XYZ file of C-alpha atoms in Angstrom:
785
model
C 246.773 -82.322 26.262
C 245.006 -81.707 29.488
C 246.013 -83.595 32.576
C 244.134 -86.695 33.594
C 240.537 -86.074 34.538
C 239.569 -87.274 38.004
C 236.947 -90.013 38.021
C 233.528 -88.609 38.771
C 231.608 -91.822 39.260
C 231.056 -93.829 42.446
C 233.646 -96.530 43.123
C 230.972 -99.208 43.340
C 229.665 -98.233 39.916
C 233.169 -98.168 38.452
C 233.755 -101.641 39.814
C 230.557 -102.969 38.245
C 231.350 -101.364 34.913
C 234.916 -102.644 34.998
C 233.697 -106.182 35.570
C 231.617 -105.873 32.409
C 234.439 -104.176 30.522
C 237.092 -106.678 31.602
C 234.964 -109.545 30.398
C 235.255 -108.275 26.836
C 237.931 -109.174 24.315
C 239.662 -105.818 24.551
C 242.490 -106.492 26.986
C 245.067 -105.187 24.511
C 243.728 -101.644 24.891
C 243.630 -101.680 28.667
C 247.274 -100.693 28.569
C 246.710 -97.291 26.939
C 248.710 -94.329 28.145
C 247.450 -91.857 30.713
C 248.143 -88.151 30.682
C 250.848 -88.232 33.351
C 252.736 -90.954 31.512
C 252.648 -88.823 28.390
C 254.490 -85.970 30.099
C 257.530 -88.143 30.710
C 257.336 -90.058 27.434
C 260.227 -89.797 24.999
C 259.636 -87.868 21.806
C 257.853 -90.039 19.282
C 257.721 -89.720 15.513
C 257.544 -86.140 14.342
C 256.997 -84.206 11.167
C 256.353 -80.622 10.243
C 253.143 -78.912 11.226
C 254.159 -75.873 9.204
C 251.611 -74.502 6.808
C 252.152 -75.115 3.121
C 250.845 -73.469 -0.001
C 250.705 -76.805 -1.840
C 247.323 -78.348 -2.541
C 246.803 -81.208 -0.052
C 246.875 -84.723 -1.430
C 243.750 -85.699 0.517
C 240.520 -83.843 1.220
C 237.838 -85.410 3.416
C 234.414 -84.247 4.567
C 235.858 -82.175 7.408
C 236.893 -79.587 4.790
C 233.246 -78.501 4.754
C 233.189 -77.800 8.505
C 233.878 -74.512 10.351
C 235.487 -75.845 13.534
C 239.242 -75.076 13.551
C 239.883 -78.509 15.072
C 237.976 -80.391 12.389
C 239.615 -78.309 9.673
C 243.042 -79.310 11.032
C 242.183 -82.899 10.027
C 240.604 -82.124 6.647
C 243.677 -83.237 4.695
C 244.315 -86.483 6.595
C 244.214 -89.695 4.542
C 241.587 -90.851 7.046
C 238.062 -90.680 5.635
C 236.809 -88.622 8.566
C 233.134 -87.836 9.078
C 231.754 -85.176 11.401
C 229.379 -86.389 14.098
C 226.072 -86.905 12.317
C 223.564 -89.132 10.617
C 225.659 -89.676 7.471
C 228.362 -91.428 9.494
C 225.891 -93.411 11.594
C 224.009 -94.620 8.496
C 227.261 -95.732 6.831
C 228.272 -97.716 9.925
C 224.925 -99.504 10.010
C 224.807 -100.124 6.256
C 228.349 -101.512 6.112
C 228.119 -103.154 9.546
C 231.356 -101.542 10.720
C 232.326 -100.357 14.196
C 232.893 -96.640 14.635
C 236.207 -95.102 15.638
C 235.483 -91.858 17.482
C 238.321 -89.369 18.010
C 237.591 -86.376 20.244
C 239.892 -83.425 20.857
C 240.244 -79.678 20.396
C 242.372 -77.438 18.227
C 244.898 -76.323 20.855
C 245.458 -79.813 22.298
C 249.178 -80.677 22.145
C 248.790 -84.466 22.250
C 245.989 -84.306 19.690
C 248.588 -82.794 17.358
C 251.048 -85.561 18.220
C 248.586 -88.361 17.488
C 247.647 -86.701 14.208
C 251.277 -86.491 13.096
C 252.058 -90.067 14.088
C 248.869 -91.868 13.067
C 246.214 -89.865 11.260
C 248.634 -88.457 8.659
C 250.128 -91.893 7.978
C 248.902 -93.432 4.708
C 249.034 -97.040 5.919
C 247.255 -96.234 9.177
C 244.650 -94.238 7.281
C 243.946 -97.186 4.983
C 243.641 -99.528 7.971
C 241.141 -97.161 9.571
C 239.126 -96.596 6.387
C 238.916 -100.300 5.514
C 237.659 -101.440 8.908
C 235.912 -98.532 10.626
C 233.710 -95.530 10.089
C 235.878 -92.734 11.471
C 234.312 -89.753 13.220
C 236.103 -86.653 14.446
C 234.529 -84.424 17.136
C 235.552 -81.038 18.506
C 234.832 -81.430 22.212
C 234.283 -77.688 22.569
C 231.552 -77.764 19.920
C 229.965 -80.955 21.211
C 230.523 -81.257 24.969
C 227.537 -83.603 25.092
C 229.291 -86.233 22.958
C 232.540 -85.723 24.852
C 230.877 -86.087 28.259
C 229.158 -89.389 27.450
C 232.244 -91.186 26.205
C 234.678 -89.549 28.624
C 232.529 -90.924 31.440
C 233.052 -94.373 29.926
C 236.833 -93.806 29.718
C 237.031 -92.544 33.290
C 235.001 -95.378 34.690
C 237.024 -98.062 32.917
C 240.531 -96.607 33.221
C 240.435 -94.351 36.306
C 241.430 -91.252 34.332
C 241.047 -89.515 31.040
C 242.178 -86.725 28.770
C 242.461 -85.698 25.169
C 242.735 -86.913 22.526
C 240.011 -89.353 23.447
C 239.875 -92.496 21.329
C 236.755 -94.669 21.579
C 235.404 -97.530 19.499
C 231.627 -97.821 19.255
C 229.099 -100.228 17.862
C 227.147 -98.929 14.836
C 224.368 -97.924 17.268
C 226.863 -95.751 19.221
C 227.413 -97.931 22.282
C 230.979 -97.745 23.664
C 232.972 -100.954 23.622
C 236.597 -99.970 24.187
C 238.660 -96.823 24.447
C 241.491 -94.763 25.825
C 243.261 -91.469 25.244
C 246.511 -91.173 23.268
C 247.980 -94.273 21.614
C 251.527 -94.387 20.182
C 251.680 -95.391 16.502
C 253.157 -98.869 16.934
C 254.417 -101.376 19.489
C 257.908 -99.955 19.946
C 257.034 -97.582 22.778
C 256.575 -98.176 26.514
C 255.991 -101.914 26.084
C 252.411 -101.145 25.124
C 250.430 -101.996 22.001
C 250.490 -99.348 19.324
C 247.528 -97.799 17.562
C 247.854 -99.961 14.454
C 247.952 -103.153 16.522
C 244.824 -102.085 18.370
C 243.022 -101.294 15.115
C 243.839 -104.758 13.715
C 242.812 -106.497 16.936
C 239.449 -104.726 17.162
C 238.709 -105.312 13.476
C 239.483 -109.022 13.896
C 237.396 -109.367 17.052
C 234.467 -107.541 15.438
C 234.512 -110.072 12.598
C 234.688 -113.060 14.939
C 232.602 -111.966 17.955
C 230.211 -109.304 16.732
C 227.150 -110.577 18.576
C 228.997 -110.840 21.881
C 230.575 -107.416 21.455
C 227.208 -105.800 20.679
C 225.670 -107.453 23.739
C 228.484 -106.251 25.948
C 228.117 -102.756 24.481
C 224.510 -102.819 25.650
C 225.584 -103.980 29.109
C 228.186 -101.209 29.331
C 225.635 -98.559 28.351
C 223.113 -99.910 30.876
C 225.768 -99.730 33.594
C 226.580 -96.146 32.612
C 222.910 -95.202 32.765
C 222.513 -96.650 36.231
C 225.757 -95.192 37.533
C 225.069 -91.639 36.410
C 221.569 -91.270 37.822
C 220.985 -88.511 40.369
C 217.678 -88.930 42.142
C 216.659 -87.644 45.552
C 213.780 -89.177 47.432
C 213.235 -85.961 49.390
C 213.491 -82.824 47.308
C 213.219 -80.682 50.448
C 216.254 -82.226 52.135
C 218.762 -79.470 51.479
C 222.281 -80.139 52.822
C 223.286 -78.002 55.797
C 225.681 -75.071 55.734
C 228.277 -77.320 57.358
C 229.127 -78.373 53.791
C 230.809 -74.985 53.352
C 233.075 -75.610 56.322
C 233.836 -79.131 55.113
C 234.803 -77.843 51.691
C 237.055 -75.204 53.251
C 238.798 -77.809 55.401
C 239.343 -80.110 52.428
C 240.904 -77.289 50.441
C 243.012 -76.155 53.386
C 244.345 -79.694 53.800
C 245.569 -79.746 50.185
C 247.052 -76.228 50.305
C 250.703 -75.642 49.404
C 252.008 -73.230 52.071
C 255.107 -72.281 50.108
C 253.955 -71.791 46.529
C 250.204 -71.565 46.946
C 247.637 -73.621 45.124
C 245.608 -76.637 46.120
C 247.095 -80.033 45.407
C 250.365 -81.137 43.882
C 251.790 -80.886 40.380
C 250.417 -80.416 37.822
C 248.809 -77.292 39.279
C 245.688 -75.821 37.767
C 244.358 -72.331 38.567
C 240.907 -73.613 39.675
C 239.029 -70.310 40.123
C 236.082 -72.234 41.581
C 238.238 -72.839 44.664
C 239.032 -69.145 44.973
C 235.320 -68.328 44.763
C 234.631 -70.571 47.743
C 237.534 -69.293 49.833
C 236.612 -65.641 49.309
C 233.111 -66.440 50.540
C 234.426 -68.248 53.597
C 236.332 -65.066 54.462
C 233.383 -62.760 53.731
C 231.025 -64.768 55.953
C 233.268 -64.283 59.002
C 236.292 -62.102 58.238
C 237.515 -61.947 61.840
C 237.578 -65.703 62.410
C 240.789 -67.696 62.102
C 239.222 -69.746 59.307
C 238.173 -66.615 57.451
C 241.615 -65.053 57.740
C 243.317 -68.273 56.672
C 240.990 -68.705 53.691
C 241.801 -65.200 52.510
C 245.536 -65.612 53.046
C 245.640 -68.913 51.132
C 243.752 -67.416 48.211
C 245.718 -64.178 48.001
C 249.053 -65.983 48.280
C 248.060 -68.382 45.507
C 246.967 -65.557 43.218
C 250.222 -63.682 43.872
C 252.378 -66.723 43.171
C 250.467 -67.461 39.983
C 250.965 -63.868 38.825
C 254.704 -64.147 39.488
C 254.958 -67.574 37.889
C 255.589 -68.845 34.394
C 251.894 -69.695 34.091
C 251.448 -65.926 33.682
C 252.590 -64.468 30.367
C 254.704 -61.541 31.590
C 255.280 -60.185 28.083
C 251.967 -60.575 26.234
C 249.627 -60.871 29.237
C 247.017 -63.451 30.139
C 247.421 -66.875 31.747
C 248.440 -70.222 30.316
C 246.369 -73.340 30.977
C 248.241 -74.892 33.909
C 251.662 -75.452 35.446
C 253.368 -78.796 34.898
C 255.293 -78.347 38.162
C 254.437 -77.304 41.705
C 256.105 -73.881 41.455
C 253.843 -72.358 38.776
C 256.972 -72.236 36.593
C 256.800 -74.336 33.416
C 253.295 -74.165 31.989
C 251.352 -75.953 29.343
C 251.393 -72.904 27.093
C 247.932 -72.881 25.555
C 245.673 -70.000 26.599
C 241.960 -70.658 27.047
C 239.204 -68.041 27.100
C 237.428 -69.692 30.012
C 240.552 -69.317 32.162
C 240.882 -65.617 31.356
C 237.237 -64.921 32.189
C 237.250 -66.733 35.515
C 240.673 -65.494 36.614
C 239.699 -61.903 35.861
C 236.864 -62.345 38.366
C 239.209 -63.927 40.929
C 241.644 -61.016 40.737
C 238.741 -58.541 40.926
C 237.632 -60.283 44.136
C 241.187 -60.062 45.466
C 241.307 -56.354 44.696
C 237.964 -55.699 46.372
C 239.023 -57.520 49.528
C 242.453 -55.869 49.807
C 242.447 -52.658 47.703
C 245.928 -53.796 46.631
C 246.726 -52.355 43.202
C 248.816 -55.425 42.405
C 245.595 -57.362 41.887
C 243.991 -54.566 39.876
C 247.038 -54.585 37.603
C 246.574 -58.310 36.906
C 242.906 -57.734 36.051
C 243.990 -55.102 33.538
C 246.670 -57.465 32.249
C 244.164 -60.255 31.528
C 241.644 -57.952 29.893
C 244.315 -56.316 27.732
C 245.278 -59.729 26.393
C 241.671 -60.717 25.676
C 240.835 -57.367 24.078
C 243.890 -57.476 21.843
C 244.238 -61.176 20.959
C 240.939 -62.970 21.604
C 238.386 -60.398 20.442
C 236.444 -60.430 17.197
C 235.369 -57.175 15.584
C 231.756 -58.339 15.973
C 232.052 -58.208 19.762
C 232.493 -61.923 20.407
C 235.459 -63.636 22.013
C 237.603 -66.348 20.418
C 238.200 -69.629 22.215
C 241.947 -70.207 22.586
C 245.546 -69.885 21.438
C 247.657 -72.987 20.887
C 250.671 -74.077 22.933
C 252.697 -75.078 19.868
C 254.273 -72.812 17.242
C 257.265 -72.665 14.923
C 260.419 -71.350 16.670
C 261.355 -69.403 13.512
C 259.767 -68.705 10.158
C 262.254 -71.127 8.577
C 261.590 -73.961 11.039
C 259.827 -77.130 9.908
C 258.707 -78.421 13.274
C 256.505 -76.774 15.863
C 257.523 -76.769 19.506
C 255.513 -76.163 22.617
C 256.148 -72.734 24.135
C 258.294 -71.503 21.237
C 256.336 -68.250 21.010
C 256.894 -67.429 24.679
C 260.397 -68.481 25.760
C 263.782 -66.746 25.551
C 267.489 -67.518 25.615
C 269.766 -65.478 27.831
C 271.765 -64.247 24.827
C 268.628 -63.193 22.970
C 267.332 -61.133 25.909
C 270.672 -59.429 26.527
C 271.057 -58.567 22.840
C 267.624 -56.940 22.737
C 268.037 -55.185 26.099
C 271.598 -53.971 25.664
C 270.842 -50.350 26.534
C 272.894 -49.026 29.453
C 270.850 -47.798 32.419
C 271.196 -44.046 32.849
C 273.608 -43.185 35.663
C 274.883 -46.798 35.900
C 277.658 -47.275 33.333
C 278.140 -50.992 33.966
C 274.452 -51.906 34.174
C 272.249 -52.803 31.200
C 268.524 -53.205 30.957
C 269.194 -56.868 30.259
C 270.970 -57.243 33.601
C 267.915 -55.960 35.445
C 265.481 -58.057 33.444
C 267.465 -61.283 33.718
C 267.791 -60.896 37.467
C 264.135 -60.099 37.991
C 262.793 -62.922 35.806
C 265.338 -65.581 36.829
C 266.898 -65.907 33.371
C 269.965 -68.174 33.253
C 272.664 -68.570 30.619
C 271.853 -72.249 30.037
C 268.116 -71.828 30.549
C 266.025 -72.064 33.705
C 264.040 -75.206 32.867
C 265.294 -78.359 34.540
C 265.710 -81.412 32.265
C 263.079 -83.402 34.147
C 260.584 -80.614 33.338
C 261.415 -80.864 29.637
C 261.520 -84.538 28.608
C 261.264 -83.662 24.898
C 264.025 -81.022 25.088
C 261.765 -78.413 23.515
C 262.860 -75.899 26.163
C 266.575 -76.715 26.211
C 268.632 -73.545 26.898
C 265.384 -71.594 27.024
C 263.965 -69.517 29.851
C 260.381 -69.379 31.060
C 259.984 -66.020 32.780
C 259.265 -66.272 36.504
C 259.677 -63.800 39.358
C 261.407 -65.585 42.232
C 261.994 -62.415 44.252
C 260.211 -59.065 44.101
C 260.440 -55.597 42.597
C 261.934 -54.374 45.868
C 264.583 -57.097 45.813
C 265.549 -56.302 42.218
C 265.795 -52.571 42.944
C 267.921 -53.159 46.043
C 270.168 -55.630 44.189
C 271.147 -52.983 41.647
C 271.019 -49.926 43.912
C 267.965 -48.462 42.169
C 264.917 -46.786 43.601
C 261.640 -48.675 43.246
C 260.181 -46.463 40.538
C 263.323 -46.612 38.401
C 263.369 -50.400 38.580
C 259.662 -50.544 37.769
C 260.057 -48.235 34.764
C 263.072 -50.180 33.497
C 261.219 -53.510 33.683
C 258.211 -52.061 31.861
C 260.478 -50.753 29.097
C 262.094 -54.190 28.828
C 258.724 -55.913 28.554
C 257.631 -53.495 25.829
C 260.791 -54.137 23.813
C 260.482 -57.902 24.140
C 256.798 -57.748 23.208
C 257.704 -55.984 19.964
C 260.272 -58.675 19.155
C 257.919 -61.481 20.081
C 255.243 -60.217 17.709
C 257.645 -60.906 14.824
C 257.802 -64.609 15.696
C 255.452 -67.142 14.062
C 252.239 -66.997 16.069
C 250.525 -70.022 17.587
C 247.311 -71.235 16.004
C 244.237 -69.214 17.029
C 240.995 -71.104 17.596
C 238.605 -68.416 16.410
C 235.318 -70.177 16.965
C 233.097 -68.385 19.456
C 231.211 -70.315 22.129
C 228.217 -68.910 23.993
C 229.202 -70.430 27.341
C 232.786 -69.140 27.302
C 231.654 -65.742 26.053
C 229.346 -65.630 29.071
C 232.271 -66.306 31.418
C 234.351 -63.592 29.742
C 231.445 -61.174 29.891
C 231.413 -61.647 33.659
C 235.128 -60.858 33.764
C 234.715 -57.555 31.933
C 231.533 -56.604 33.801
C 233.031 -57.295 37.222
C 236.167 -55.322 36.266
C 233.999 -52.443 35.124
C 232.278 -52.472 38.512
C 235.320 -52.738 40.764
C 237.809 -50.649 38.785
C 235.298 -48.018 37.738
C 236.381 -48.274 34.104
C 233.518 -47.733 31.685
C 235.552 -49.248 28.830
C 235.401 -52.648 30.496
C 231.660 -52.345 30.999
C 231.246 -51.303 27.382
C 233.227 -54.357 26.225
C 230.883 -56.585 28.217
C 227.904 -54.868 26.581
C 229.421 -55.478 23.144
C 229.723 -59.171 23.973
C 226.087 -59.326 25.107
C 224.960 -57.583 21.928
C 227.020 -60.011 19.850
C 225.443 -63.025 21.541
C 221.937 -61.654 21.146
C 222.518 -60.969 17.459
C 224.437 -64.067 16.395
C 223.754 -66.789 18.987
C 220.095 -66.273 19.894
C 216.763 -66.791 18.172
C 214.154 -64.283 19.394
C 211.418 -66.419 17.810
C 212.213 -69.586 19.784
C 214.115 -67.800 22.596
C 216.856 -70.414 22.302
C 220.638 -70.152 22.126
C 223.177 -71.599 19.734
C 226.379 -73.202 20.951
C 228.846 -71.728 18.491
C 229.571 -69.365 15.652
C 232.643 -68.939 13.485
C 234.672 -66.369 11.576
C 235.257 -66.473 7.855
C 238.540 -65.572 6.182
C 237.346 -61.993 5.778
C 236.446 -61.860 9.496
C 232.680 -62.054 9.066
C 230.642 -64.054 11.582
C 229.447 -67.232 9.900
C 227.589 -70.416 10.763
C 227.516 -74.088 9.782
C 224.575 -75.395 7.689
C 222.962 -77.038 10.712
C 223.860 -74.861 13.718
C 224.544 -76.591 17.021
C 221.855 -75.860 19.579
C 222.954 -74.472 22.922
C 223.703 -76.749 25.854
C 222.841 -76.078 29.462
C 226.192 -74.411 30.203
C 225.559 -71.949 27.368
C 222.417 -70.827 29.161
C 223.831 -70.909 32.699
C 227.096 -69.077 31.971
C 225.386 -66.442 29.843
C 222.715 -65.828 32.498
C 225.449 -65.260 35.079
C 227.191 -62.897 32.692
C 223.968 -60.949 32.170
C 223.350 -60.617 35.924
C 226.894 -59.310 36.375
C 226.421 -56.984 33.417
C 223.242 -55.521 34.876
C 225.143 -54.686 38.076
C 227.737 -52.879 35.952
C 225.514 -50.855 33.598
C 222.017 -51.029 35.218
C 220.305 -51.543 31.867
C 217.192 -53.596 32.612
C 217.165 -55.263 29.190
C 219.965 -57.573 30.293
C 218.114 -58.597 33.452
C 215.000 -59.213 31.406
C 216.925 -61.352 28.927
C 218.416 -63.329 31.823
C 214.904 -64.084 33.067
C 213.780 -65.240 29.601
C 216.825 -67.453 29.225
C 216.302 -68.979 32.678
C 212.729 -69.849 31.759
C 213.938 -71.465 28.540
C 216.710 -73.330 30.363
C 214.118 -74.747 32.757
C 211.930 -75.798 29.851
C 214.693 -77.521 27.882
C 216.991 -79.050 30.484
C 215.227 -79.468 33.847
C 214.664 -83.055 34.948
C 211.033 -83.065 36.046
C 211.382 -86.525 37.532
C 214.717 -86.422 39.341
C 215.575 -82.739 39.559
C 218.658 -80.906 38.375
C 219.639 -79.900 34.859
C 220.643 -82.283 32.099
C 223.606 -81.265 29.961
C 221.591 -81.660 26.763
C 218.010 -81.167 25.713
C 215.822 -84.184 25.008
C 215.237 -85.621 21.565
C 218.717 -86.186 20.076
C 218.926 -89.922 19.260
C 222.700 -89.700 18.763
C 223.204 -88.946 22.463
C 222.849 -92.366 24.048
C 223.096 -91.071 27.609
C 221.520 -87.868 28.936
C 223.735 -86.746 31.786
C 224.021 -84.137 34.531
C 227.347 -82.451 35.199
C 228.333 -82.937 38.830
C 231.862 -81.572 39.115
C 233.362 -78.085 39.135
C 236.673 -78.258 37.333
C 238.373 -76.014 34.784
C 234.862 -74.723 34.176
C 232.161 -74.741 36.826
C 229.296 -77.146 36.247
C 226.065 -75.754 34.869
C 224.129 -77.075 37.870
C 226.429 -75.186 40.241
C 226.201 -71.930 38.308
C 222.460 -72.337 37.846
C 221.877 -72.787 41.576
C 223.367 -69.357 42.253
C 221.688 -67.812 39.201
C 218.322 -68.983 40.485
C 218.919 -67.537 43.942
C 220.026 -64.208 42.489
C 217.037 -64.068 40.141
C 214.694 -64.954 42.985
C 215.896 -61.870 44.865
C 215.908 -59.635 41.803
C 212.453 -60.585 40.600
C 210.680 -61.813 43.753
C 210.007 -65.276 42.343
C 209.968 -67.907 45.078
C 209.715 -70.733 42.521
C 213.326 -70.179 41.525
C 214.546 -70.493 45.107
C 212.671 -73.775 45.392
C 214.333 -74.969 42.202
C 217.757 -74.033 43.556
C 217.015 -75.935 46.754
C 215.995 -78.943 44.671
C 219.403 -78.831 42.949
C 221.111 -78.887 46.349
C 218.993 -81.877 47.361
C 219.772 -83.771 44.136
C 223.500 -83.289 44.673
C 223.214 -83.615 48.438
C 225.400 -86.713 48.633
C 228.126 -84.882 46.747
C 227.820 -81.773 48.915
C 227.857 -83.720 52.163
C 230.609 -86.228 51.346
C 233.009 -84.457 48.965
C 232.054 -80.791 48.560
C 235.580 -80.168 47.234
C 234.273 -81.711 43.985
C 231.653 -78.959 43.707
C 233.083 -75.780 45.303
C 230.990 -73.567 43.012
C 227.813 -75.281 44.154
C 229.040 -74.890 47.721
C 229.268 -71.130 47.021
C 225.608 -71.188 45.994
C 224.742 -73.099 49.162
C 226.580 -70.415 51.153
C 224.425 -67.778 49.452
C 221.293 -69.716 50.429
C 222.273 -69.719 54.109
C 223.446 -66.096 54.150
C 221.145 -63.130 54.316
C 220.968 -61.590 50.847
C 221.752 -57.902 51.002
C 219.492 -55.993 48.633
C 221.158 -52.667 47.947
C 218.815 -50.277 46.163
C 220.076 -46.975 44.849
C 217.295 -44.501 44.031
C 218.562 -41.973 41.524
C 219.326 -41.004 37.971
C 221.739 -43.547 36.474
C 224.028 -40.943 34.927
C 224.005 -38.453 37.805
C 227.255 -37.952 39.729
C 225.709 -38.594 43.142
C 224.189 -41.874 41.917
C 227.489 -42.991 40.445
C 229.292 -42.190 43.690
C 226.956 -44.415 45.690
C 227.241 -47.212 43.129
C 231.043 -46.942 43.203
C 230.922 -47.221 46.980
C 228.998 -50.490 46.675
C 231.488 -51.870 44.173
C 234.428 -51.002 46.399
C 233.282 -53.779 48.746
C 233.391 -57.522 48.262
C 229.803 -58.552 49.063
C 229.129 -61.975 47.520
C 225.508 -62.065 48.726
C 224.518 -58.648 47.378
C 221.666 -57.866 45.002
C 222.277 -54.402 43.547
C 219.323 -52.584 41.999
C 219.027 -49.134 40.498
C 215.617 -47.525 41.095
C 215.463 -44.812 38.454
C 211.827 -43.853 39.250
C 210.629 -45.037 35.828
C 207.625 -46.743 37.337
C 206.493 -48.299 34.079
C 209.825 -50.112 33.782
C 210.582 -53.817 33.993
C 211.909 -53.916 37.555
C 209.156 -51.747 38.994
C 206.705 -54.290 37.632
C 208.529 -57.093 39.448
C 209.454 -55.465 42.778
C 206.623 -53.435 44.300
C 208.937 -52.244 47.058
C 210.701 -49.998 44.545
C 207.681 -47.678 44.410
C 208.156 -46.875 48.091
C 211.891 -46.115 47.872
C 212.488 -42.608 46.632
C 215.212 -39.999 46.643
C 215.577 -37.885 49.746
C 215.710 -34.116 49.151
C 216.330 -34.751 45.484
C 219.613 -36.574 46.183
C 220.570 -40.086 45.133
C 219.603 -42.304 48.052
C 220.737 -45.753 49.148
C 218.622 -48.371 50.908
C 220.197 -51.538 52.310
C 217.579 -54.234 52.861
C 217.843 -57.585 54.637
C 215.135 -59.991 55.713
C 212.517 -57.804 54.004
C 213.431 -54.823 56.172
C 215.325 -51.796 54.882
C 217.735 -49.549 56.713
C 217.076 -45.873 57.044
C 217.933 -44.198 53.748
C 221.356 -42.607 53.374
C 222.568 -40.101 50.824
C 226.309 -39.890 51.475
C 229.107 -42.241 50.532
C 230.367 -42.245 54.135
C 227.003 -43.359 55.536
C 226.599 -46.070 52.900
C 230.131 -47.272 53.521
C 229.344 -47.739 57.219
C 226.195 -49.715 56.405
C 228.076 -52.007 54.036
C 230.848 -52.591 56.548
C 228.390 -54.195 58.975
C 229.099 -57.881 59.421
C 226.603 -60.232 57.757
C 223.897 -61.594 59.972
């Protein structure tokens, strides 16, 4: 389960909605558990999640779905429906309230609630007799999740998954929460079965009142989530950037890095902002501090247990303040964004430590989250069986080690050191202890008892000095140890793989590979990004309608497949893919990707732009099952589509000389002006876009043959710098090409003496052309104006 989600609605609105909500008959459910309480909760009822070859006793409609999460519930005794008209019609015909359960396939507490409640025959009968039960994969349908999570946040002050909401037959929310224990024995709170009985009874007795209050709740939600600006030209000032920096700096952990207290999330959107604060004024105290905070955080994360030191990649978040004990699931969106963060760190420092982490992340994604079609899978679960004989899954079982196990595997004696084994070196370096290195308070369910989560408390230099080794010998020994442990780990039962492929998350990962290809000069990374773009264009895009799909799936024989009624793309699918395509163009200079980005931006504007109030809605118009059309206004684990779109629009404006897109970006800033002025820390990605608006975009145009050595040298020089406000264009002298038709200036910029030539343009004025790497380097080193 994810940690509690911070409320995103104004306090006044929450108070109004709570007054409506508290006047209902649902007081029993007001005592539901929050995410933080769940972490310290004692272990509840458990049973095996091991796979079985036996035919399941029950088979509901979810067996016909493709979502891994929905399929996990296909053999529940609950008569689950997917979100759709069949379920809605049944609720209306039988005059039953709807029970909506929302989660995702790698959600730990979703698994717990399934074991305790949804697999229980008596509970299933209670649900089937009194409710129409709908199960939703929040990653497939973020629109459904957003509407009802807003209700949960506004009425409880937090949220998380699983999300449990009861609705009227016309889909209006009436009561809800997150996880509920199965019965009344736990925490002094009502159990799930008690709540089901109470709601069923109240629906029978007070249906008219409940329906009326559902309408009042929905009206309050509609009013509270409106974003309208009276002056679309009133763009917030660049002081918002400084305010955001100060807010982040105030929450910074000087010792361990990170922003805020436990649980600690990576939050790449914060890194994006801090790198830009440094780039705008690298010699200022604020700039230096912003860089130091970001680099220290990235280093501590890489050393921490949140980083998988054996099989690469990053886990979802750290449950403690030291980046030590993680929630072990691995999400694609984290890998994509963190790859970019470590690329930025490498560009700013040229420190190979950061380049190594980029390679680490991309190795994991290439090996474990890549489909043969070119797409990327969504996630790996936190839970797995400790052994092939085990009957019960445990969180982290795939990743943790006992001291005895490590020493048995790494028993080889180090050459020239008769009393020193490889295990000695490894256990010292990764803080492995005989009785485990996880404190009891970090492991309330005792799943990690006597286990070790690998974490580097010291350094390579410290480990080498401790054993009297030279640095290279210690480094080689640790690499050999990791390779041996990786081989052993691959023999363990693997966690569940969520192999659905989402357009939005594939766009984020495409950016990660493209940016790595740029900065590290590795064509294999660029080629992987191209494969992802080709996959999306083939399987997730309709050239006839120029629209995107949200998701695709893999069959048992690893063929890309689709559900009977494919889910249409949401605004984040467009925004994240457009960003990925812009990054890809700057890695491979193939104009088709820039052209596709333009087409997608036009379609995004057509489908999602609010002509009346400005900004982008999450969903397109016309779906009657979405009772509230909303705009995302917070950058969290993923950036909001409005934030990403603001920067996309500004980049496209400079690529394609279209002033309309800059005006649209400015309108977004005006719509979210209150947010940017008061609490920019809620939208650091949008603050990055605002920083771009107030900086001077640096158009860097390289005139030359794309594959020529001198052209590649100049392009590599550009990518060796961190320039967040750059627009990089290759002028290949093909004057009938796409970009030449958009930017007339390209016709005037030619090679000098037949050599690849660089032009650096700002404020519609270009520098004198240069043909050497040294001259271009000096131009790029000039401080921004």
